[in-house]
């Protein structure tokens, strides 16, 4: 029974990939029978796409829209269309949206280098420099949220505001059963899934798929704690989780309090950082309901973050 529970949770990324396909008007029942191509187009075309040479990596990226720049970092095992197909069009209406595929993901091939949050943040920093941008907004989901935290720590001059979706800054920010599930994840759980199909469709050696899964999961199989550094990030942070996300509420609240939250705003004023716990929402559900989430993200990015308490 215990193994069944852990395996079920471990499959959340597989389900997320399937949901992404469904959101793009695919027949969900036939998802596993169709060849998932990571190069499949989004509902809109990028203004620019290509590869950036950063830290020995050829990082694939796309740029959509015009306006203030926002860079988004996907979750584990995902690609640009699988993670952002419904979100890019909503954000690119009035801003420049930059999306990239991290080391070993999608069209960004793996290299002989450790797979770490720190390295991925350095890659994102290199992409920002490649695009000749200065201080920009950064949004990360799940694994990408960890990259976002590291951007705020390692490259603070490049981060104007930081949006963290379903992410943690300390390994025990996850519920205990979630942490345990990371140890049980293996390639067999992804057999026949859109994640395996996209891996094969990009010309990768199918025999190395288990190595890919193990490498990506490796970042969450060891202890880490960035509490001190994250609490000292100067950029305003908007952290959003689901009420059934798998992340401890106390973990999110600890950061919010450190950023000035946890007080009565009518008396003390509002903090520049924000926290949202979406009702009836799972880890997957957070990005599968963009009509609820994205207006909050846009409000945070566009607001002057006036901290004065409201008045009648």
CSV table of C-alpha atoms in Angstrom, one decimal:
chain,number,residue,atom,x,y,z
A,1,UNK,CA,0.0,0.0,0.0
A,2,UNK,CA,2.8,2.4,0.9
A,3,UNK,CA,4.6,1.7,-2.4
A,4,UNK,CA,1.4,2.3,-4.2
A,5,UNK,CA,0.9,5.7,-2.6
A,6,UNK,CA,4.5,6.8,-3.4
A,7,UNK,CA,4.2,5.6,-6.9
A,8,UNK,CA,1.0,7.4,-7.5
A,9,UNK,CA,2.5,10.7,-6.3
A,10,UNK,CA,5.7,10.1,-8.3
A,11,UNK,CA,3.5,9.9,-11.4
A,12,UNK,CA,2.4,13.6,-11.0
A,13,UNK,CA,4.8,14.8,-13.7
A,14,UNK,CA,3.5,12.1,-16.1
A,15,UNK,CA,-0.1,13.3,-15.5
A,16,UNK,CA,1.0,16.9,-16.0
A,17,UNK,CA,2.4,16.1,-19.4
A,18,UNK,CA,-0.8,14.4,-20.3
A,19,UNK,CA,-2.8,17.4,-19.1
A,20,UNK,CA,-0.6,19.7,-21.2
A,21,UNK,CA,-1.5,17.7,-24.3
A,22,UNK,CA,-5.2,17.8,-23.4
A,23,UNK,CA,-5.1,21.6,-23.1
A,24,UNK,CA,-3.7,21.7,-26.6
A,25,UNK,CA,-6.9,20.1,-27.8
A,26,UNK,CA,-5.5,16.6,-28.1
A,27,UNK,CA,-7.6,13.5,-27.4
A,28,UNK,CA,-6.6,12.7,-23.9
A,29,UNK,CA,-7.6,9.1,-24.2
A,30,UNK,CA,-5.2,8.6,-27.1
A,31,UNK,CA,-2.3,10.6,-25.7
A,32,UNK,CA,-0.2,7.6,-25.1
A,33,UNK,CA,-0.8,6.3,-28.6
A,34,UNK,CA,0.3,9.5,-30.2
A,35,UNK,CA,3.9,10.6,-30.8
A,36,UNK,CA,4.6,13.6,-28.6
A,37,UNK,CA,6.9,16.0,-30.5
A,38,UNK,CA,8.5,18.6,-28.2
A,39,UNK,CA,8.8,20.9,-31.2
A,40,UNK,CA,5.1,21.0,-31.7
A,41,UNK,CA,4.0,24.7,-32.1
A,42,UNK,CA,2.2,26.7,-29.5
A,43,UNK,CA,-1.0,28.6,-30.3
A,44,UNK,CA,1.2,31.5,-31.4
A,45,UNK,CA,4.6,31.8,-33.1
A,46,UNK,CA,7.7,33.1,-31.4
A,47,UNK,CA,9.2,36.4,-32.5
A,48,UNK,CA,12.6,34.8,-32.1
A,49,UNK,CA,14.1,31.4,-31.4
A,50,UNK,CA,17.5,29.9,-31.3
A,51,UNK,CA,20.3,28.5,-29.2
A,52,UNK,CA,22.4,30.5,-26.8
A,53,UNK,CA,26.0,29.4,-26.0
A,54,UNK,CA,26.1,29.5,-22.2
A,55,UNK,CA,28.5,27.7,-19.9
A,56,UNK,CA,29.3,25.0,-22.5
A,57,UNK,CA,25.6,24.4,-23.1
A,58,UNK,CA,23.6,25.2,-26.3
A,59,UNK,CA,20.4,26.4,-24.6
A,60,UNK,CA,17.3,26.5,-26.7
A,61,UNK,CA,15.0,29.5,-26.2
A,62,UNK,CA,12.0,31.3,-27.7
A,63,UNK,CA,10.8,34.9,-27.3
A,64,UNK,CA,7.2,36.0,-27.6
A,65,UNK,CA,5.5,39.4,-27.5
A,66,UNK,CA,6.7,42.9,-26.7
A,67,UNK,CA,7.1,44.9,-23.5
A,68,UNK,CA,8.7,44.4,-20.2
A,69,UNK,CA,10.7,41.1,-20.2
A,70,UNK,CA,9.6,38.0,-18.3
A,71,UNK,CA,11.7,34.8,-18.3
A,72,UNK,CA,9.9,31.6,-17.4
A,73,UNK,CA,11.6,28.3,-16.3
A,74,UNK,CA,9.8,25.0,-16.7
A,75,UNK,CA,9.4,22.1,-14.3
A,76,UNK,CA,11.2,18.7,-14.3
A,77,UNK,CA,11.1,16.7,-17.5
A,78,UNK,CA,9.1,19.4,-19.3
A,79,UNK,CA,9.5,21.4,-22.5
A,80,UNK,CA,8.3,24.8,-23.6
A,81,UNK,CA,5.0,23.7,-25.2
A,82,UNK,CA,4.3,21.1,-22.5
A,83,UNK,CA,4.6,23.5,-19.6
A,84,UNK,CA,3.6,26.9,-21.1
A,85,UNK,CA,1.3,26.3,-24.1
A,86,UNK,CA,-1.7,28.0,-22.5
A,87,UNK,CA,0.3,30.5,-20.4
A,88,UNK,CA,2.5,32.2,-23.0
A,89,UNK,CA,-0.4,33.7,-25.0
A,90,UNK,CA,-1.9,35.2,-21.9
A,91,UNK,CA,1.3,36.9,-20.8
A,92,UNK,CA,2.7,37.8,-24.2
A,93,UNK,CA,-0.2,40.2,-24.9
A,94,UNK,CA,1.6,43.0,-23.2
A,95,UNK,CA,5.1,41.8,-22.3
A,96,UNK,CA,8.1,40.1,-23.8
A,97,UNK,CA,8.0,36.5,-22.7
A,98,UNK,CA,11.2,34.5,-22.8
A,99,UNK,CA,11.1,30.7,-22.4
A,100,UNK,CA,14.0,28.3,-22.4
A,101,UNK,CA,14.6,24.5,-22.0
A,102,UNK,CA,17.0,23.6,-19.3
A,103,UNK,CA,20.0,21.2,-19.5
A,104,UNK,CA,19.0,17.8,-20.9
A,105,UNK,CA,15.4,19.0,-21.5
A,106,UNK,CA,13.7,19.3,-24.8
A,107,UNK,CA,16.0,20.8,-27.5
A,108,UNK,CA,18.7,21.6,-25.0
A,109,UNK,CA,21.0,18.6,-25.1
A,110,UNK,CA,22.8,17.3,-22.0
A,111,UNK,CA,26.5,17.9,-21.4
A,112,UNK,CA,29.0,16.3,-19.1
A,113,UNK,CA,28.2,18.5,-16.1
A,114,UNK,CA,26.5,18.1,-12.8
A,115,UNK,CA,22.7,18.8,-12.9
A,116,UNK,CA,22.1,21.4,-10.2
A,117,UNK,CA,19.8,24.3,-9.4
A,118,UNK,CA,22.9,26.5,-9.2
A,119,UNK,CA,24.2,25.5,-12.7
A,120,UNK,CA,20.7,26.1,-14.2
A,121,UNK,CA,20.5,29.5,-12.6
A,122,UNK,CA,23.9,30.4,-14.1
A,123,UNK,CA,22.6,29.2,-17.5
A,124,UNK,CA,19.5,31.4,-17.2
A,125,UNK,CA,21.8,34.3,-16.3
A,126,UNK,CA,23.9,33.6,-19.4
A,127,UNK,CA,20.8,33.6,-21.6
A,128,UNK,CA,19.7,37.0,-20.1
A,129,UNK,CA,23.2,38.4,-21.0
A,130,UNK,CA,23.0,36.8,-24.5
A,131,UNK,CA,19.7,38.6,-25.1
A,132,UNK,CA,21.3,41.9,-24.0
A,133,UNK,CA,18.8,42.4,-21.2
A,134,UNK,CA,19.4,43.8,-17.8
A,135,UNK,CA,17.1,43.4,-14.8
A,136,UNK,CA,14.0,41.4,-15.7
A,137,UNK,CA,11.2,39.4,-14.1
A,138,UNK,CA,11.7,35.7,-13.5
A,139,UNK,CA,9.0,33.1,-13.1
A,140,UNK,CA,9.7,29.4,-12.2
A,141,UNK,CA,7.4,26.4,-11.8
A,142,UNK,CA,8.4,23.4,-9.6
A,143,UNK,CA,12.0,22.6,-10.6
A,144,UNK,CA,12.0,26.0,-12.3
A,145,UNK,CA,11.0,27.6,-9.0
A,146,UNK,CA,14.3,26.3,-7.5
A,147,UNK,CA,16.1,27.8,-10.4
A,148,UNK,CA,14.3,31.1,-9.7
A,149,UNK,CA,15.3,31.1,-6.1
A,150,UNK,CA,18.9,30.5,-7.2
A,151,UNK,CA,18.7,33.4,-9.7
A,152,UNK,CA,17.7,35.7,-6.8
A,153,UNK,CA,20.6,34.4,-4.7
A,154,UNK,CA,23.4,34.2,-7.4
A,155,UNK,CA,22.4,36.9,-9.9
A,156,UNK,CA,20.3,39.4,-7.9
A,157,UNK,CA,21.2,42.3,-10.3
A,158,UNK,CA,19.3,40.5,-13.1
A,159,UNK,CA,16.1,39.9,-11.1
A,160,UNK,CA,13.5,42.7,-10.8
A,161,UNK,CA,10.7,40.6,-9.4
A,162,UNK,CA,10.5,36.9,-8.7
A,163,UNK,CA,7.4,34.6,-9.2
A,164,UNK,CA,7.7,31.2,-7.5
A,165,UNK,CA,5.0,28.6,-8.5
A,166,UNK,CA,4.9,25.4,-6.4
A,167,UNK,CA,8.5,25.5,-5.4
A,168,UNK,CA,10.6,25.1,-2.3
A,169,UNK,CA,13.9,26.6,-1.0
A,170,UNK,CA,14.6,23.8,1.4
A,171,UNK,CA,14.2,20.1,0.7
A,172,UNK,CA,11.9,19.6,3.7
A,173,UNK,CA,9.6,22.2,2.3
A,174,UNK,CA,7.9,19.2,0.7
A,175,UNK,CA,5.5,17.1,2.7
A,176,UNK,CA,7.4,14.0,4.1
A,177,UNK,CA,5.6,11.6,1.8
A,178,UNK,CA,6.6,13.7,-1.2
A,179,UNK,CA,10.2,13.7,-0.2
A,180,UNK,CA,10.1,9.9,0.1
A,181,UNK,CA,8.5,9.5,-3.3
A,182,UNK,CA,11.5,11.1,-5.0
A,183,UNK,CA,13.5,8.1,-4.1
A,184,UNK,CA,11.1,5.7,-5.8
A,185,UNK,CA,10.9,7.6,-9.1
A,186,UNK,CA,12.4,5.7,-12.0
A,187,UNK,CA,12.1,5.4,-15.8
A,188,UNK,CA,9.6,2.5,-15.6
A,189,UNK,CA,7.0,4.9,-14.1
A,190,UNK,CA,7.3,7.0,-17.3
A,191,UNK,CA,7.1,4.1,-19.7
A,192,UNK,CA,4.8,5.1,-22.6
A,193,UNK,CA,4.2,8.6,-21.2
A,194,UNK,CA,4.3,11.8,-23.2
A,195,UNK,CA,7.6,12.5,-21.4
A,196,UNK,CA,9.2,9.4,-22.7
A,197,UNK,CA,7.7,10.0,-26.2
A,198,UNK,CA,9.1,13.6,-26.3
A,199,UNK,CA,12.5,12.3,-25.2
A,200,UNK,CA,12.6,9.8,-28.0
A,201,UNK,CA,11.1,12.2,-30.6
A,202,UNK,CA,14.1,14.5,-30.2
A,203,UNK,CA,16.7,11.9,-31.4
A,204,UNK,CA,17.9,10.9,-27.9
A,205,UNK,CA,19.0,7.3,-27.3
A,206,UNK,CA,16.0,5.5,-25.7
A,207,UNK,CA,18.5,3.4,-23.8
A,208,UNK,CA,19.6,6.5,-21.9
A,209,UNK,CA,16.1,7.5,-20.8
A,210,UNK,CA,16.6,6.0,-17.3
A,211,UNK,CA,19.8,8.0,-17.0
A,212,UNK,CA,17.8,11.2,-17.9
A,213,UNK,CA,15.2,10.5,-15.2
A,214,UNK,CA,17.8,9.7,-12.6
A,215,UNK,CA,19.9,12.8,-13.4
A,216,UNK,CA,16.9,15.2,-13.2
A,217,UNK,CA,15.6,13.6,-10.0
A,218,UNK,CA,19.1,13.8,-8.4
A,219,UNK,CA,18.7,17.5,-7.5
A,220,UNK,CA,15.8,16.6,-5.1
A,221,UNK,CA,17.4,13.4,-3.7
A,222,UNK,CA,19.9,15.3,-1.5
A,223,UNK,CA,19.4,17.7,1.2
A,224,UNK,CA,19.6,21.5,0.6
A,225,UNK,CA,18.7,24.6,2.5
A,226,UNK,CA,18.8,28.1,1.1
A,227,UNK,CA,16.6,29.6,3.8
A,228,UNK,CA,19.1,32.3,4.9
A,229,UNK,CA,20.0,33.3,1.3
A,230,UNK,CA,16.4,33.3,0.0
A,231,UNK,CA,15.1,35.4,2.9
A,232,UNK,CA,17.8,38.0,2.0
A,233,UNK,CA,16.7,38.3,-1.6
A,234,UNK,CA,16.0,41.9,-2.3
A,235,UNK,CA,13.6,41.5,-5.2
A,236,UNK,CA,9.9,41.2,-4.3
A,237,UNK,CA,8.6,37.6,-4.3
A,238,UNK,CA,5.2,36.3,-5.2
A,239,UNK,CA,4.9,32.7,-4.0
A,240,UNK,CA,1.9,30.7,-5.1
A,241,UNK,CA,1.1,27.1,-4.0
A,242,UNK,CA,-2.1,25.0,-4.1
A,243,UNK,CA,-3.8,24.0,-0.9
A,244,UNK,CA,-3.2,20.4,-1.9
A,245,UNK,CA,0.2,21.0,-3.5
A,246,UNK,CA,2.5,18.8,-1.5
A,247,UNK,CA,4.3,21.8,-0.1
A,248,UNK,CA,4.0,22.5,3.6
A,249,UNK,CA,2.0,25.6,4.3
A,250,UNK,CA,4.5,26.5,7.1
A,251,UNK,CA,7.3,26.6,4.5
A,252,UNK,CA,5.6,29.2,2.4
A,253,UNK,CA,4.5,31.2,5.4
A,254,UNK,CA,8.0,31.2,6.8
A,255,UNK,CA,9.3,33.0,3.7
A,256,UNK,CA,6.3,35.3,3.5
A,257,UNK,CA,6.8,36.4,7.1
A,258,UNK,CA,10.5,37.0,6.4
A,259,UNK,CA,9.6,39.3,3.6
A,260,UNK,CA,7.3,41.4,5.8
A,261,UNK,CA,4.1,39.4,5.7
A,262,UNK,CA,2.0,38.0,8.5
A,263,UNK,CA,0.8,41.4,9.8
A,264,UNK,CA,-2.4,43.3,9.6
A,265,UNK,CA,-2.1,45.4,6.5
A,266,UNK,CA,-4.7,47.9,7.5
A,267,UNK,CA,-2.5,48.9,10.4
A,268,UNK,CA,1.0,48.1,9.3
A,269,UNK,CA,0.8,48.5,5.5
A,270,UNK,CA,1.4,45.9,2.8
A,271,UNK,CA,4.6,44.0,2.2
A,272,UNK,CA,6.1,44.2,-1.3
A,273,UNK,CA,6.1,40.4,-1.5
A,274,UNK,CA,2.9,38.3,-1.8
A,275,UNK,CA,1.6,34.8,-1.0
A,276,UNK,CA,-1.3,32.9,-2.5
A,277,UNK,CA,-2.6,29.5,-1.5
A,278,UNK,CA,-5.1,28.5,-4.2
A,279,UNK,CA,-8.1,26.5,-2.9
A,280,UNK,CA,-8.9,23.1,-4.4
A,281,UNK,CA,-5.5,23.1,-6.2
A,282,UNK,CA,-2.8,20.4,-6.5
A,283,UNK,CA,0.8,20.7,-7.7
A,284,UNK,CA,-0.4,20.0,-11.3
A,285,UNK,CA,-3.6,22.0,-10.9
A,286,UNK,CA,-1.7,25.3,-10.2
A,287,UNK,CA,-0.6,25.7,-13.9
A,288,UNK,CA,-3.6,23.9,-15.4
A,289,UNK,CA,-5.9,26.7,-14.4
A,290,UNK,CA,-4.2,29.8,-15.9
A,291,UNK,CA,-7.4,31.8,-15.9
A,292,UNK,CA,-7.1,32.0,-12.1
A,293,UNK,CA,-3.3,32.1,-11.7
A,294,UNK,CA,-2.2,34.4,-14.4
A,295,UNK,CA,-4.2,37.5,-13.4
A,296,UNK,CA,-2.5,37.4,-10.0
A,297,UNK,CA,0.9,37.0,-11.6
A,298,UNK,CA,0.2,40.0,-13.9
A,299,UNK,CA,-1.1,42.1,-11.1
A,300,UNK,CA,2.1,41.5,-9.1
A,301,UNK,CA,4.4,42.2,-12.0
A,302,UNK,CA,2.5,45.4,-13.0
A,303,UNK,CA,1.8,46.8,-9.6
A,304,UNK,CA,3.8,49.7,-8.1
A,305,UNK,CA,3.7,47.6,-4.9
A,306,UNK,CA,2.6,50.6,-2.9
A,307,UNK,CA,2.9,49.5,0.8
A,308,UNK,CA,0.6,52.2,2.2
A,309,UNK,CA,-2.3,50.7,4.1
A,310,UNK,CA,-5.7,51.1,2.3
A,311,UNK,CA,-8.2,53.6,3.5
A,312,UNK,CA,-11.9,54.1,3.1
